[in-house]
Structure formats: structure tokens, C-alpha cells
CSV table of C-alpha atoms in Angstrom, one decimal:
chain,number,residue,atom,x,y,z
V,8,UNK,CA,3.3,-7.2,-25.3
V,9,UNK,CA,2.5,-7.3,-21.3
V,10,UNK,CA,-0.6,-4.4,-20.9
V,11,UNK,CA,-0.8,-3.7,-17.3
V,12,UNK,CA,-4.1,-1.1,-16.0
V,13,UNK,CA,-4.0,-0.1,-12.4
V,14,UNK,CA,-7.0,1.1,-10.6
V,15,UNK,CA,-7.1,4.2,-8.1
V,16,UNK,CA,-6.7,1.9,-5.3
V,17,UNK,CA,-3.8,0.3,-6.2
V,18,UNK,CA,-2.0,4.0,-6.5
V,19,UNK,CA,-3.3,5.0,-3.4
V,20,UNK,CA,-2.3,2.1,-1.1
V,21,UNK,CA,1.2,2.3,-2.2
V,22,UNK,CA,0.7,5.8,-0.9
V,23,UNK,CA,1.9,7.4,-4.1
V,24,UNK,CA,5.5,6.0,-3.8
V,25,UNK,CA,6.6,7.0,-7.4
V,26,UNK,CA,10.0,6.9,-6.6
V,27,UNK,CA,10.2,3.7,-5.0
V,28,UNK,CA,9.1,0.7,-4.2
V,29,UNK,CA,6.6,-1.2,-6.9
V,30,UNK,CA,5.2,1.4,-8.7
V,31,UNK,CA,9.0,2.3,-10.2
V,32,UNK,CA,9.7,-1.2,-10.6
V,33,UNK,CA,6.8,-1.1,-13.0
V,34,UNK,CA,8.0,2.5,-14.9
V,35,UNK,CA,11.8,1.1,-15.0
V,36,UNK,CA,10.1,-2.6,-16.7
V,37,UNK,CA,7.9,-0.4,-19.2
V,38,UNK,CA,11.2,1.5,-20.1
V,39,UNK,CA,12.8,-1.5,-21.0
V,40,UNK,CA,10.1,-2.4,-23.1
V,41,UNK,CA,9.2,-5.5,-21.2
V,42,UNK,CA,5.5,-4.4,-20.4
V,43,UNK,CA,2.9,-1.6,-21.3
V,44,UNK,CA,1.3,0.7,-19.0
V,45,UNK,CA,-2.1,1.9,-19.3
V,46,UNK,CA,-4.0,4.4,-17.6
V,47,UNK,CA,-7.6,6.4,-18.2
V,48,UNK,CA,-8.3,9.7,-17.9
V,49,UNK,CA,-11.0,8.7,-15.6
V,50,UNK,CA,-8.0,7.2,-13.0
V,51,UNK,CA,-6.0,9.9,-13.5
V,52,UNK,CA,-7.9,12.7,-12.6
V,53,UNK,CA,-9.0,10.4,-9.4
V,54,UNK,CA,-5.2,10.3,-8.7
V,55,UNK,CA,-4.6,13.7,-8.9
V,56,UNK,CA,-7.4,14.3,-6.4
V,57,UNK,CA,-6.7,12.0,-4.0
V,58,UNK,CA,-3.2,13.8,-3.7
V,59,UNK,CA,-4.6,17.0,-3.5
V,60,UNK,CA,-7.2,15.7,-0.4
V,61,UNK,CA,-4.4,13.6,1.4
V,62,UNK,CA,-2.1,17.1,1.2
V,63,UNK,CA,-4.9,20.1,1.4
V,64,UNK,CA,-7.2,18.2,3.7
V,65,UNK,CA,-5.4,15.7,5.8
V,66,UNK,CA,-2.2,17.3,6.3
V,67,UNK,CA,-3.8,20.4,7.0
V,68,UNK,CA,-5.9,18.9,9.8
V,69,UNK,CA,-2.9,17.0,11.0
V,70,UNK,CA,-0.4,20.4,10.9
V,71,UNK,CA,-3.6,22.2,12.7
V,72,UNK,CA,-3.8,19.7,15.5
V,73,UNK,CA,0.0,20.0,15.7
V,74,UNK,CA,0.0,24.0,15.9
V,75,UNK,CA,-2.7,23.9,18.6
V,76,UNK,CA,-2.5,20.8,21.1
V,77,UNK,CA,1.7,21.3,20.5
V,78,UNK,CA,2.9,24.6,20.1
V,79,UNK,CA,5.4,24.2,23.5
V,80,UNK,CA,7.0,22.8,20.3
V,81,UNK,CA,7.1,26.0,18.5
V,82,UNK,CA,10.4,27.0,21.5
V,83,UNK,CA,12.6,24.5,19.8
V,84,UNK,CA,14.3,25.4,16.5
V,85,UNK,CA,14.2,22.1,15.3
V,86,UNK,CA,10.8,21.5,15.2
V,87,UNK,CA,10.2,24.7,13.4
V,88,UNK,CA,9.5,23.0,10.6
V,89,UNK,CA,6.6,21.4,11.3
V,90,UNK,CA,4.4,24.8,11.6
V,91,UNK,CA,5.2,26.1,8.4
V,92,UNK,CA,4.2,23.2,6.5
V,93,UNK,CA,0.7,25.1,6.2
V,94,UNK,CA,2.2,28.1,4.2
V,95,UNK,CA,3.9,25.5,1.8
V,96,UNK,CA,0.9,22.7,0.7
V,97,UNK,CA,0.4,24.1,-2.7
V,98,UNK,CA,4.2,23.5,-3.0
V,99,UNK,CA,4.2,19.9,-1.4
V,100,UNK,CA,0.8,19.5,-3.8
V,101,UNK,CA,3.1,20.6,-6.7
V,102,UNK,CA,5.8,18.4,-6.1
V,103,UNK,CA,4.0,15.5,-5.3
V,104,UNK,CA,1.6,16.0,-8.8
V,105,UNK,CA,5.2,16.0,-10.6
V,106,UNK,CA,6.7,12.8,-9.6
V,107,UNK,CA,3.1,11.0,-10.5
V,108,UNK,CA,3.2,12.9,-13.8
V,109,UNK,CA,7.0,11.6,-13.9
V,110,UNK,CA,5.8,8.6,-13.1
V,111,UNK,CA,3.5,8.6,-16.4
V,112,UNK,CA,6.5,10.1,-18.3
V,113,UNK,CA,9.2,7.7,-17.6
V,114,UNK,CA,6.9,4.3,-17.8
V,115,UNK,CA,5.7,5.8,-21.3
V,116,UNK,CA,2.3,5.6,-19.9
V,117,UNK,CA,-0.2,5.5,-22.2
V,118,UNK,CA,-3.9,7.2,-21.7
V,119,UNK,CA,-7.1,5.3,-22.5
V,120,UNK,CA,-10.1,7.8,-22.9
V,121,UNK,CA,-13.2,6.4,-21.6
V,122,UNK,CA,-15.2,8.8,-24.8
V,123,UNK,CA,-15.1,5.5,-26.1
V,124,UNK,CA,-17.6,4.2,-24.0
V,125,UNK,CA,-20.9,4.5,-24.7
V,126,UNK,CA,-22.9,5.6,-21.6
V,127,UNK,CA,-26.0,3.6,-22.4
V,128,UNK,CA,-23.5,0.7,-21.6
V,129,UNK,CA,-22.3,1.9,-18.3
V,130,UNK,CA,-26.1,2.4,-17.1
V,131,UNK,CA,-27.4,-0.8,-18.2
V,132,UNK,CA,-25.1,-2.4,-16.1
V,133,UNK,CA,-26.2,0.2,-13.1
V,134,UNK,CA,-29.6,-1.6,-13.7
V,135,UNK,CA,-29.4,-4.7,-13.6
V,136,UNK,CA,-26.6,-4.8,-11.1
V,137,UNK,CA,-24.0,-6.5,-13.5
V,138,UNK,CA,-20.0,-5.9,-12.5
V,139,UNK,CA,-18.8,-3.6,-11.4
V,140,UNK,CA,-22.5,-2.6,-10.0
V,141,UNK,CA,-22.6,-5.6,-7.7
V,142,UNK,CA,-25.2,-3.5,-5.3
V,143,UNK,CA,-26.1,-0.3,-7.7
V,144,UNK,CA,-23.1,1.6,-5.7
V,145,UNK,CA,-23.2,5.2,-7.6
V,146,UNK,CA,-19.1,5.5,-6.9
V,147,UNK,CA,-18.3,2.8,-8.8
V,148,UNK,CA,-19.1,4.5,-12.0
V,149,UNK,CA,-15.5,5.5,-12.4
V,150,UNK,CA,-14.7,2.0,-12.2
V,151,UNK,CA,-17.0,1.5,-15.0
V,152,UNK,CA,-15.6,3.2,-17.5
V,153,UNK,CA,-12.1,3.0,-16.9
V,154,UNK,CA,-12.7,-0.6,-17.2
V,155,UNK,CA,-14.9,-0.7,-20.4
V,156,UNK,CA,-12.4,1.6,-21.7
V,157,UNK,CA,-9.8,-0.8,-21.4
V,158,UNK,CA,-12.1,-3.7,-22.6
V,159,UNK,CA,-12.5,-1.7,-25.5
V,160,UNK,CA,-8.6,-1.4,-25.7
V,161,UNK,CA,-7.9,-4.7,-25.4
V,162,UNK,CA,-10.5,-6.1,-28.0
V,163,UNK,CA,-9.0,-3.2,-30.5
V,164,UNK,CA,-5.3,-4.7,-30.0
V,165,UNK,CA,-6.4,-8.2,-29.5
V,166,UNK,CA,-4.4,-8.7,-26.4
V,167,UNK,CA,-5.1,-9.6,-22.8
V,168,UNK,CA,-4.6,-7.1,-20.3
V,169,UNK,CA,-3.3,-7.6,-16.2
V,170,UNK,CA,-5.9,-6.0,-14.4
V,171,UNK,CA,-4.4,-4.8,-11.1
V,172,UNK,CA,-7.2,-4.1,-8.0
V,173,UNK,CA,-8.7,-4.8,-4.7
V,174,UNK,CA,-12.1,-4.2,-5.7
V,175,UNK,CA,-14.3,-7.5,-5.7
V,176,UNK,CA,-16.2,-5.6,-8.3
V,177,UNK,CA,-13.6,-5.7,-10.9
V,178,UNK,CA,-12.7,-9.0,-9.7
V,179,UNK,CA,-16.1,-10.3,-11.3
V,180,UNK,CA,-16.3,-7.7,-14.4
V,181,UNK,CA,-12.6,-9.7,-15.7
V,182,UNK,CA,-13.9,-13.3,-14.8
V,183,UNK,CA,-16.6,-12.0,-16.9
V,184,UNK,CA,-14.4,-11.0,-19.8
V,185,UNK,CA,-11.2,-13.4,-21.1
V,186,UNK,CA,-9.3,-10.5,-22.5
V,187,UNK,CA,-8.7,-9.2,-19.1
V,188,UNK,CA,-6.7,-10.8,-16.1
V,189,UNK,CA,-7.3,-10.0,-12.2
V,190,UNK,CA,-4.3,-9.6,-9.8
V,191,UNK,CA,-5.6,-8.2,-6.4
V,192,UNK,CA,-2.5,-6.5,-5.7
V,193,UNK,CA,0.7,-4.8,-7.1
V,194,UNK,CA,2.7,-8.2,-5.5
V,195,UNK,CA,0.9,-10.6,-6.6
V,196,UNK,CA,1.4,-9.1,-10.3
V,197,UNK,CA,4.9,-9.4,-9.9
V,198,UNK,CA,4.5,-12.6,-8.3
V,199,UNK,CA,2.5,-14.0,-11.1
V,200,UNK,CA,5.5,-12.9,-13.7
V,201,UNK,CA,7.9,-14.7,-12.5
V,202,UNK,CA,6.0,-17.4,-12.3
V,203,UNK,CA,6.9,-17.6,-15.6
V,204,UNK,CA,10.2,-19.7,-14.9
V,205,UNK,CA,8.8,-22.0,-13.1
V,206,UNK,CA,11.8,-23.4,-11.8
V,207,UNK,CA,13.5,-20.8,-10.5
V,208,UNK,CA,10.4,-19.4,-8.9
V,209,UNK,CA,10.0,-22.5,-7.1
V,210,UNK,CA,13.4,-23.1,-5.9
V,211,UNK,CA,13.0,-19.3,-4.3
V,212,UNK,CA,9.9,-19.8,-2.9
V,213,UNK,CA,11.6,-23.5,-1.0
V,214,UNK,CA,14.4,-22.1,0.0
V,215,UNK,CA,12.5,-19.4,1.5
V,216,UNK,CA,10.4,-21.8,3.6
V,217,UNK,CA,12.9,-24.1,4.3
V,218,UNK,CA,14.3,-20.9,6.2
V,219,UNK,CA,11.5,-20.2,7.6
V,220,UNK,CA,12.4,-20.0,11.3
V,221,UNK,CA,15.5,-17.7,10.3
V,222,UNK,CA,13.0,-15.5,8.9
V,223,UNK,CA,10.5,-15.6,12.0
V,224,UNK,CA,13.7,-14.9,14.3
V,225,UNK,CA,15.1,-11.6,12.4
V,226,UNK,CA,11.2,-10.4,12.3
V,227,UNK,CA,10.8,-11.2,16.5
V,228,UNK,CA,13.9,-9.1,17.1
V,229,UNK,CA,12.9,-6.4,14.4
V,230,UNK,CA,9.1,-5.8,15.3
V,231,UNK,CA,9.7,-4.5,18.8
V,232,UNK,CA,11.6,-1.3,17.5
V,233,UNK,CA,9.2,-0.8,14.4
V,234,UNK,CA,7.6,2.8,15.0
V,235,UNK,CA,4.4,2.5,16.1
V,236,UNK,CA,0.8,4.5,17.0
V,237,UNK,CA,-1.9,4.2,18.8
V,238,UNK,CA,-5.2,4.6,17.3
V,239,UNK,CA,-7.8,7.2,18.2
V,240,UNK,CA,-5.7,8.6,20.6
V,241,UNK,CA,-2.9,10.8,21.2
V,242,UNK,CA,-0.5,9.3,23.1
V,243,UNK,CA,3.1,6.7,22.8
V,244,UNK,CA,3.0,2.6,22.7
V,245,UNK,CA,6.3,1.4,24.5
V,246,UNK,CA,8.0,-2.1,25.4
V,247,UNK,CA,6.1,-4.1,22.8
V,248,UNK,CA,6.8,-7.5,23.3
V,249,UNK,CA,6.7,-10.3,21.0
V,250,UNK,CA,5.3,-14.0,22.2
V,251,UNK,CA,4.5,-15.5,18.7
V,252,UNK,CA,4.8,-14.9,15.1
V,253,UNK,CA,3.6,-17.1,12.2
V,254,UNK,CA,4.0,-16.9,8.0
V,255,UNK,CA,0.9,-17.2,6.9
V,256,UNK,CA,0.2,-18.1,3.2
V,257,UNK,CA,3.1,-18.7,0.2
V,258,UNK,CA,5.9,-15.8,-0.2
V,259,UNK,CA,4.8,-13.7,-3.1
V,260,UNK,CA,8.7,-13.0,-5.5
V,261,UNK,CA,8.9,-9.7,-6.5
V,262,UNK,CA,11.6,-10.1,-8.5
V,263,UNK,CA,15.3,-11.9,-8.6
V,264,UNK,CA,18.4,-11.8,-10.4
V,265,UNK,CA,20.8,-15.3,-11.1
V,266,UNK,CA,24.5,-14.1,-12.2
V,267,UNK,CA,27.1,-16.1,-14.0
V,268,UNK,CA,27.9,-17.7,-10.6
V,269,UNK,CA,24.4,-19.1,-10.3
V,270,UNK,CA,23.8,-16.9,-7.1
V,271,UNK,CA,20.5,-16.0,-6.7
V,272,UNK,CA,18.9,-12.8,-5.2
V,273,UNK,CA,15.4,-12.5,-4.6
V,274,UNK,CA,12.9,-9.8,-3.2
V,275,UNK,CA,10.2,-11.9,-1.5
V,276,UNK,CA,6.8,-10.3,0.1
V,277,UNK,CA,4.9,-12.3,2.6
V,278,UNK,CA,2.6,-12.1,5.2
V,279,UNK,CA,3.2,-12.9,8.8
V,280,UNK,CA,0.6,-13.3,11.6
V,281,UNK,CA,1.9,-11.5,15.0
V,282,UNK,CA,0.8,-12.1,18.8
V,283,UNK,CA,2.3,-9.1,20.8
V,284,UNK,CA,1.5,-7.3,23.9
V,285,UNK,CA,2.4,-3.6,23.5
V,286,UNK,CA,2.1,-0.9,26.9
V,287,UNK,CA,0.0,2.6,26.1
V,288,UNK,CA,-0.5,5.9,27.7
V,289,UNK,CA,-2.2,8.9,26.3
V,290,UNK,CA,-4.2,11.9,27.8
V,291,UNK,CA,-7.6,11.7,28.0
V,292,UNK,CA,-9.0,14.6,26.6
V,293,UNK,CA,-12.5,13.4,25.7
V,294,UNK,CA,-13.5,13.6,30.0
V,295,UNK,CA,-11.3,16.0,30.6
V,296,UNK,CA,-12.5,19.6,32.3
V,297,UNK,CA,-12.2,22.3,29.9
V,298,UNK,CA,-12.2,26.0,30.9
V,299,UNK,CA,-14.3,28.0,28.4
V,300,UNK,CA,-12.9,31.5,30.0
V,301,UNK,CA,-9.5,30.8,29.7
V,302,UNK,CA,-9.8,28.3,26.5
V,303,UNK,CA,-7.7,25.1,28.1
V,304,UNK,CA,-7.7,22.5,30.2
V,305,UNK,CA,-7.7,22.5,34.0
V,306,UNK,CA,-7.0,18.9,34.3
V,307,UNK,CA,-6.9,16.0,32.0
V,308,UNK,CA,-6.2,12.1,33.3
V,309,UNK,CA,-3.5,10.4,31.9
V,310,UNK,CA,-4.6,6.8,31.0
V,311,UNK,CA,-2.3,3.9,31.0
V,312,UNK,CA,-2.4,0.2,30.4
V,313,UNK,CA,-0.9,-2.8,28.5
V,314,UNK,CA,-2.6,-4.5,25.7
V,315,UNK,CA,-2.1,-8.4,24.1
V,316,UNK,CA,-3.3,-8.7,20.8
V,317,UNK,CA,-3.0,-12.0,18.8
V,318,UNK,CA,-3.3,-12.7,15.0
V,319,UNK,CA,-2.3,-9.3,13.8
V,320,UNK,CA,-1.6,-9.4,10.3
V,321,UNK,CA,1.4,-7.7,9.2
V,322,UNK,CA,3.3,-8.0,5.9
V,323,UNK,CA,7.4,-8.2,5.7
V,324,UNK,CA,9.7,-7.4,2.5
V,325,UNK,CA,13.4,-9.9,2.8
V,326,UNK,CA,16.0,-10.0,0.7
V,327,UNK,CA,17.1,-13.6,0.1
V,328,UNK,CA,20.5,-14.7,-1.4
V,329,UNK,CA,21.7,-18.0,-2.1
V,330,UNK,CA,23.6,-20.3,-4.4
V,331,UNK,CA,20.9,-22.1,-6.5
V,332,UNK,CA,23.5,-25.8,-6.0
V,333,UNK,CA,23.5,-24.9,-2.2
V,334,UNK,CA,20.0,-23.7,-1.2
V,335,UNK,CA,20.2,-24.5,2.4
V,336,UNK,CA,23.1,-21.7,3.0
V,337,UNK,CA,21.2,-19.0,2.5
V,338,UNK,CA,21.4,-15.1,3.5
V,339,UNK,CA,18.5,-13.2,4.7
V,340,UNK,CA,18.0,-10.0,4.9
V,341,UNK,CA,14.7,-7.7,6.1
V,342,UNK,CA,14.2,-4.8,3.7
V,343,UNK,CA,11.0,-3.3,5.5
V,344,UNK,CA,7.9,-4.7,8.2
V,345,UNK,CA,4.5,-2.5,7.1
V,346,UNK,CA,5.6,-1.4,3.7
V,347,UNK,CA,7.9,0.8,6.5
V,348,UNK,CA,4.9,2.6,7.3
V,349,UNK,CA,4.0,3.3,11.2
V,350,UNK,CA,1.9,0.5,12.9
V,351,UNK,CA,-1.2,1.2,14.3
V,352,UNK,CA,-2.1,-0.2,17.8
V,353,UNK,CA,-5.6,0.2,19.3
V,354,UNK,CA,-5.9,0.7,22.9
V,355,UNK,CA,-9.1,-0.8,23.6
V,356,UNK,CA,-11.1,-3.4,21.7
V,357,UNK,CA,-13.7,-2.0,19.6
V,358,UNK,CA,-17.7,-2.4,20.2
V,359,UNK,CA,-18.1,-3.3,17.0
């Protein structure tokens, strides 16, 4: 049997996505038996926490920014909406806690308690700095744990188990332990599974570069009309304009299907590096004259400009299709640019 652990992390920078994406590609795999699941109670309560802060805390600082700096809004029905999201965040909390408990349910989740662990362990290693206390760092005593636990776990079953985290912590805790094997990310598990047939995996991965310029021209006519933000301000990027974009590294495969006609359909991740220059405008609020009296401003600028950044790292989702005898007619579709999440642009280079 395939054991698969993820850490916080991993849940949190799909953004939760229990219903989609990943994350229920890996509950629909454990219900067909083809992998295991495991979680501690240590990760799950860390979960659950971090969706109650990213709905109680940040989307009720966004919602109060929105209430106050926009309430001209408040005039049109259909924006409505948007100011009684504050009266429903124990709801949104609620629903959002039941598709990860869902989550748990359908992939037959199984729990690891971390009791198992003695804590005499876990503060040695705090000590003497030994993974995952590469610098004594308090917080990663979770991660400490949770990941003894499921050395523990493995040792008991005698199998290996996919480790699945960001953290260069871990990283060196699983070099340090055979039973257990590091994937930085949710894609490059998946990647690393169908590795398995070699051939097929190969012959996606070629095709997909032998497209290559296909690829780059759908993504230069796509990027422009992705939704994008600035940050640190409040304010619209328009007319973004691309002058280069480049694939950077191998195309991770998600996952593919070969029917009876030997067509084959393949989900591929990769990363792209994007030169673009993108125009800005926002109102600047922070040297703007505020009336104390009368609580609002009697003037604020409005600032404008145009911005070329280069080397911007952004990573694509394609769907490629092809017929495995004919590789060079192949059909390419994009499925999402940033995961489909809004792109972030920053005004002004940073100081630091």
C-alpha cells in the first residue's frame, strides 16, 4: 500500500480546495484503494485553525475595509451581498470545516496520534538542533510530532511513507530516515507516480515539449485577461502586455488516461517565467489630507504609472491530448494560469 502524510502547508496552499483540484484527486485515489491517507491530530487541529483565522480574521478585515472605504456600494442591490458576509462567518466557518471533515471521510483518512511520541524525543532534538529544529525554531514543534508520529507509523507497518511538504526542515528529518519519502509539493507527488510507467510518462512529457511554442502562444494570449491585483494598494492593473514568456524546468503529469484507441489525455503542471509590463492607478491614501471633524478625506491624489517586470514566475495547468502513434498532432488545452487564483502585481520595486 501507497501511505501518503501531508503537512499543514500543503493544505493551506491549495487554499483548502477539498472539492477540487489535487486534494480530491487524492480522496477519489484512496477510495479506490490505490493509496492510504494519513493525517495527525496535531495537523488537523492546525487545519481547522487556519480555516477559522483565514474566515474570522481575514475575511473579517477584508469585509470591514469593504463596508467602510466602499459603502457607495451598499446603493446597488447586487453588491448587497458583500456587507452581510459579517453576520454569516460562523456559517461560512461551518461549511468550510465540513467539506475538510468530508474530505477526511471520503479519502478514508486515517488519524495518527502523536501520544505515541515520547516528548523527551521531540526536545532532544530541540537541543541539539537535529531536523526538524534546523535553528531551535519553537513553531516547528508541531512539525515534530506529526512527523515522529508517522515514523512511528511507518516502522509499526513496515512500509515507506510519501511525505508531502515545503518545509526544508522535513526535507532533512526524511533524508535522515529511509522509511519516509520527501515530495515538496502536492504535483510533484503525483508526478512522481506516474513515473511509474516510465514510458508513457515520458512520451507525455516529449510531446509536451516538442509543443512547446503552442503552449507559450495559448499562455501569451491568455495572461493578459487573467484577473489581476495590485499589491499594498487599492487600486486596478489594466492593459497588461506580454513581451516574453519562457517554460522553465520539466512539466510535472498529474495524471493521464490511454483508451482502447491509444489516445492519450494528460493533465500537465509546469512553470513558466513571464516578462510583462502591466499599467496601475490607485488612490493614495497614505499622504492624503484627512479631516478629523468631519472623519474623511478632503483630497487624496490619484497615482498612475506603468510597470515592466521580467522573470515572474507563474505556474500553468494544460490539458494535452494526443494519439501515442502520432505524437506530433497534438491538442492543447489551458485548464488554469495561478492555480486560477488572482495575480498579484507590485507597483513599485521593493527596498528590500
Amino acid at each position: 500500500m501507497t501511505n501518503i502524510f501531508l503537512d499543514t502547508q500543503i493544505y493551506i496552499g491549495k487554499n483548502y480546495s477539498f472539492q477540487t483540484g489535487l486534494l480530491k484527486a487524492l480522496a477519489e485515489a484512496a477510495l479506490d484503494g490505490r493509496i492510504t491517507i494519513y493525517i495527525t491530530d496535531v495537523v488537523k487541529k492546525e487545519v481547522e485553525a487556519n480555516i477559522y483565522k483565514a474566515v474570522h480574521e481575514n475575511v473579517r478585515q477584508e469585509t470591514k475595509h469593504v463596508r467602510t472605504e466602499l459603502k457607495i456600494l451598499r446603493n446597488l442591490a447586487e453588491y448587497n451581498n458583500i456587507f452581510a458576509i459579517k453576520d454569516k462567518l460562523n456559517e461560512i466557518y461551518a461549511d468550510l470545516l465540513g467539506q475538510f471533515h468530508e474530505f477526511l471521510s471520503t479519502g478514508a483518512v486515517e488519524t495518527v496520534n502523536i501520544d505515541v511520541v515520547k516528548p523527551s524525543d521531540v526536545f532532544e532534538r530541540y537541543f541539539i538542533g537535529e531536523a526538524p529544529f534546523s535553528a531551535r525554531k519553537k513553531d516547528e514543534f508541531p512539525d515534530a510530532f506529526s512527523l515522529l508520529a508517522i515514523e512511528q507509523k511507518s516502522i509499526e507497518l513496515g512500509e515507506k511513507f510519501h511525505v508531502v511538504s515545503g518545509d526544508t526542515d522535513t526535507l532533512h528529518f526524511c533524508e535522515d530516515h529511509e522509511c519516509l519519502v520527501h515530495h515538496e509539493s502536492l504535483d510533484k507527488l503525483f508526478d512522481f507516480f506516474n513515473q511509474d510507467d516510465e514510458y508513457n510518462h515520458g512520451l507525455i512529457v516529449s510531446t509536451f515539449q516538442r509543443h512547446a511554442s503552442k503552449v507559450v502562444a495559448l499562455l501569451t494570449g491568455e495572461f493578459p485577461i487573467q484577473t489581476f491585483d495590485l499589491l499594498d494598494e487599492e487600486g486596478d492593473v489594466e492593459h497588461v502586455t506580454v513581451h516574453q514568456i519562457e517554460l522553465l524546468d520539466d512539466p510535472l503529469v498529474l495524471k493521464y488516461e490511454r483508451n482502447e484507441n491509444r489516445m492519450v489525455t494528460a493533465i500537465i503542471s509546469f512553470d513558466t517565467s513571464v516578462d510583462y509590463t502591466a499599467e496601475f492607478s490607485f488612490l493614495d491614501y497614505a499622504n492624503g489630507a484627512w479631516d478629523s471633524e468631519d472623519k474623511r478625506y478632503v483630497y487624496v491624489e490619484s497615482v498612475e504609472g506603468e510597470r515592466h517586470l521580467e522573470g515572474e514566475v507563474v505556474t500553468a495547468l494544460c490539458e494535452l491530448e494526443f494519439h501515442e502513434n502520432d505524437p506530433g498532432d497534438a491538442d492543447i488545452h489551458l485548464v488554469s494560469i495561478n492555480n486560477a487564483e488572482t495575480i498579484m502585481f507590485q507597483a513599485f520595486e521593493s527596498d528590500w
